[in-house]
Amino acid sequence: MNVTYTLSEINGIARQLWNEAGSYKVWAFKGEMGAGKTTFIHALCGQVLGVTGAISSPTFAIINEYSSPVTGTIYHMDWYRMKDEEEAVQAGIEDCLYSGKLCLVEWPAKAEGLLPADTLWITIQAIDDKVRQLQTAAHNLTKN
């Protein structure tokens, strides 16, 4: 998937991505600070997957857990503050990644080696203040 969208279109794009890639259990979101990773995850969880509680970036908590009537448990992880893979292991990241539950990971490069081979990679890029570009890859190109 390669799509350019505005914030007013984000819910439709989140639904489209879910319809195309909902079978993937681990989604790794790449993009610069402020590109819209958390905003996209908020739209996906709240508007598409029916999460009714607070949806926020787990920057300090590292892992937020949500409940969805569509998918059951969702783990939303933010690895920005992680130093390395060892710290991620200590935080229980692997338990989430291999739980069979939907995992949405921001800043995956911090512990990329822990991600399953069948991770869906999503790159979000800010084109300008209102426009974003989203691209997906169905495999991790660095793990061939």
Tab-separated table of C-alpha atoms in Angstrom:
chain	number	residue	atom	x	y	z
A	1	MET	CA	0.000	0.000	0.000
A	2	ASN	CA	1.270	3.447	-0.879
A	3	VAL	CA	-1.133	6.289	-0.148
A	4	THR	CA	-1.057	10.015	0.492
A	5	TYR	CA	-3.717	11.377	2.852
A	6	THR	CA	-4.780	14.316	4.999
A	7	LEU	CA	-5.870	14.177	8.631
A	8	SER	CA	-9.518	14.345	7.548
A	9	GLU	CA	-8.981	11.120	5.554
A	10	ILE	CA	-7.054	9.206	8.228
A	11	ASN	CA	-9.968	7.058	9.463
A	12	GLY	CA	-10.673	5.790	5.951
A	13	ILE	CA	-6.997	5.050	5.344
A	14	ALA	CA	-6.773	3.205	8.682
A	15	ARG	CA	-9.817	1.112	7.697
A	16	GLN	CA	-8.325	0.394	4.272
A	17	LEU	CA	-5.035	-0.736	5.811
A	18	TRP	CA	-6.874	-2.948	8.312
A	19	ASN	CA	-8.910	-4.531	5.493
A	20	GLU	CA	-5.739	-5.210	3.504
A	21	ALA	CA	-3.373	-6.233	6.312
A	22	GLY	CA	-5.433	-7.181	9.356
A	23	SER	CA	-4.013	-10.697	9.342
A	24	TYR	CA	-0.585	-9.402	10.441
A	25	LYS	CA	-0.101	-9.581	14.202
A	26	VAL	CA	2.895	-7.234	14.472
A	27	TRP	CA	2.842	-3.813	12.836
A	28	ALA	CA	6.067	-1.757	13.014
A	29	PHE	CA	5.594	1.994	12.478
A	30	LYS	CA	8.579	3.967	11.203
A	31	GLY	CA	8.758	7.719	10.712
A	32	GLU	CA	10.348	10.856	12.042
A	33	MET	CA	9.167	12.509	15.243
A	34	GLY	CA	5.850	14.196	14.471
A	35	ALA	CA	5.172	12.210	11.295
A	36	GLY	CA	1.878	10.927	12.656
A	37	LYS	CA	2.553	7.397	13.915
A	38	THR	CA	0.590	7.796	17.144
A	39	THR	CA	-2.178	9.706	15.363
A	40	PHE	CA	-2.555	6.863	12.872
A	41	ILE	CA	-2.593	4.246	15.643
A	42	HIS	CA	-5.227	6.295	17.471
A	43	ALA	CA	-7.428	6.290	14.337
A	44	LEU	CA	-6.859	2.567	13.776
A	45	CYS	CA	-7.673	1.594	17.358
A	46	GLY	CA	-10.466	4.053	18.043
A	47	GLN	CA	-12.284	4.265	14.741
A	48	VAL	CA	-11.576	0.893	13.138
A	49	LEU	CA	-10.990	-1.561	15.994
A	50	GLY	CA	-13.508	-0.113	18.454
A	51	VAL	CA	-11.204	0.615	21.404
A	52	THR	CA	-13.224	2.828	23.743
A	53	GLY	CA	-10.681	3.659	26.455
A	54	ALA	CA	-7.879	6.185	26.287
A	55	ILE	CA	-5.476	5.637	23.395
A	56	SER	CA	-2.177	7.407	23.900
A	57	SER	CA	1.498	7.059	23.182
A	58	PRO	CA	3.195	4.706	25.661
A	59	THR	CA	6.410	6.739	25.541
A	60	PHE	CA	7.066	6.368	29.270
A	61	ALA	CA	5.084	3.188	29.996
A	62	ILE	CA	6.635	1.442	26.943
A	63	ILE	CA	3.543	-0.791	26.554
A	64	ASN	CA	-0.129	0.200	26.645
A	65	GLU	CA	-2.763	-2.521	26.516
A	66	TYR	CA	-6.145	-1.896	24.899
A	67	SER	CA	-9.235	-4.048	24.540
A	68	SER	CA	-10.953	-4.269	21.155
A	69	PRO	CA	-14.263	-5.946	20.278
A	70	VAL	CA	-12.694	-6.723	16.876
A	71	THR	CA	-9.284	-8.162	17.829
A	72	GLY	CA	-9.309	-8.664	21.593
A	73	THR	CA	-6.127	-7.474	23.279
A	74	ILE	CA	-3.947	-4.925	21.476
A	75	TYR	CA	-0.439	-4.048	22.630
A	76	HIS	CA	0.686	-0.543	21.668
A	77	MET	CA	4.421	-0.157	22.217
A	78	ASP	CA	6.731	2.820	21.939
A	79	TRP	CA	10.408	1.871	21.920
A	80	TYR	CA	11.731	5.433	21.583
A	81	ARG	CA	13.261	5.446	25.070
A	82	MET	CA	14.717	1.926	24.803
A	83	LYS	CA	18.499	1.716	24.787
A	84	ASP	CA	18.814	-1.675	23.126
A	85	GLU	CA	17.315	-5.125	22.650
A	86	GLU	CA	18.370	-6.283	26.119
A	87	GLU	CA	16.335	-3.524	27.723
A	88	ALA	CA	13.388	-4.491	25.511
A	89	VAL	CA	13.658	-8.119	26.637
A	90	GLN	CA	13.722	-6.995	30.265
A	91	ALA	CA	10.560	-4.939	29.647
A	92	GLY	CA	8.686	-8.036	28.441
A	93	ILE	CA	8.502	-7.016	24.799
A	94	GLU	CA	8.987	-10.556	23.473
A	95	ASP	CA	6.033	-11.826	25.503
A	96	CYS	CA	3.818	-9.333	23.683
A	97	LEU	CA	5.332	-9.832	20.229
A	98	TYR	CA	4.856	-13.600	20.297
A	99	SER	CA	1.511	-13.631	22.151
A	100	GLY	CA	-0.567	-13.901	18.975
A	101	LYS	CA	-2.206	-10.580	19.889
A	102	LEU	CA	-2.100	-7.480	17.703
A	103	CYS	CA	1.070	-5.472	18.449
A	104	LEU	CA	1.521	-1.916	17.189
A	105	VAL	CA	5.149	-0.819	17.599
A	106	GLU	CA	6.465	2.732	17.306
A	107	TRP	CA	10.240	3.256	16.888
A	108	PRO	CA	10.928	-0.429	16.033
A	109	ALA	CA	14.581	0.195	15.102
A	110	LYS	CA	15.486	0.317	18.806
A	111	ALA	CA	15.036	-3.469	19.093
A	112	GLU	CA	14.473	-4.553	15.506
A	113	GLY	CA	16.072	-7.957	16.020
A	114	LEU	CA	13.207	-8.996	18.310
A	115	LEU	CA	10.531	-8.512	15.667
A	116	PRO	CA	9.076	-11.592	13.962
A	117	ALA	CA	9.960	-12.164	10.308
A	118	ASP	CA	6.323	-11.639	9.297
A	119	THR	CA	6.101	-8.107	10.694
A	120	LEU	CA	4.159	-5.566	8.643
A	121	TRP	CA	6.354	-2.488	8.197
A	122	ILE	CA	4.549	0.850	7.909
A	123	THR	CA	6.420	4.042	7.112
A	124	ILE	CA	4.681	7.374	7.629
A	125	GLN	CA	6.239	10.520	6.221
A	126	ALA	CA	5.081	14.118	6.669
A	127	ILE	CA	4.792	15.775	3.277
A	128	ASP	CA	3.743	19.068	4.882
A	129	ASP	CA	1.725	20.234	7.922
A	130	LYS	CA	-1.469	18.547	6.713
A	131	VAL	CA	-0.443	15.773	4.321
A	132	ARG	CA	1.119	12.398	5.110
A	133	GLN	CA	2.349	9.518	2.995
A	134	LEU	CA	1.981	5.939	4.211
A	135	GLN	CA	3.844	3.003	2.684
A	136	THR	CA	3.760	-0.634	3.728
A	137	ALA	CA	6.096	-3.562	3.244
A	138	ALA	CA	5.065	-7.078	4.155
A	139	HIS	CA	8.516	-8.148	5.303
A	140	ASN	CA	11.610	-6.760	6.944
A	141	LEU	CA	14.060	-6.092	4.151
A	142	THR	CA	17.018	-6.138	6.559
A	143	LYS	CA	16.305	-9.730	7.596
A	144	ASN	CA	16.416	-11.481	4.197
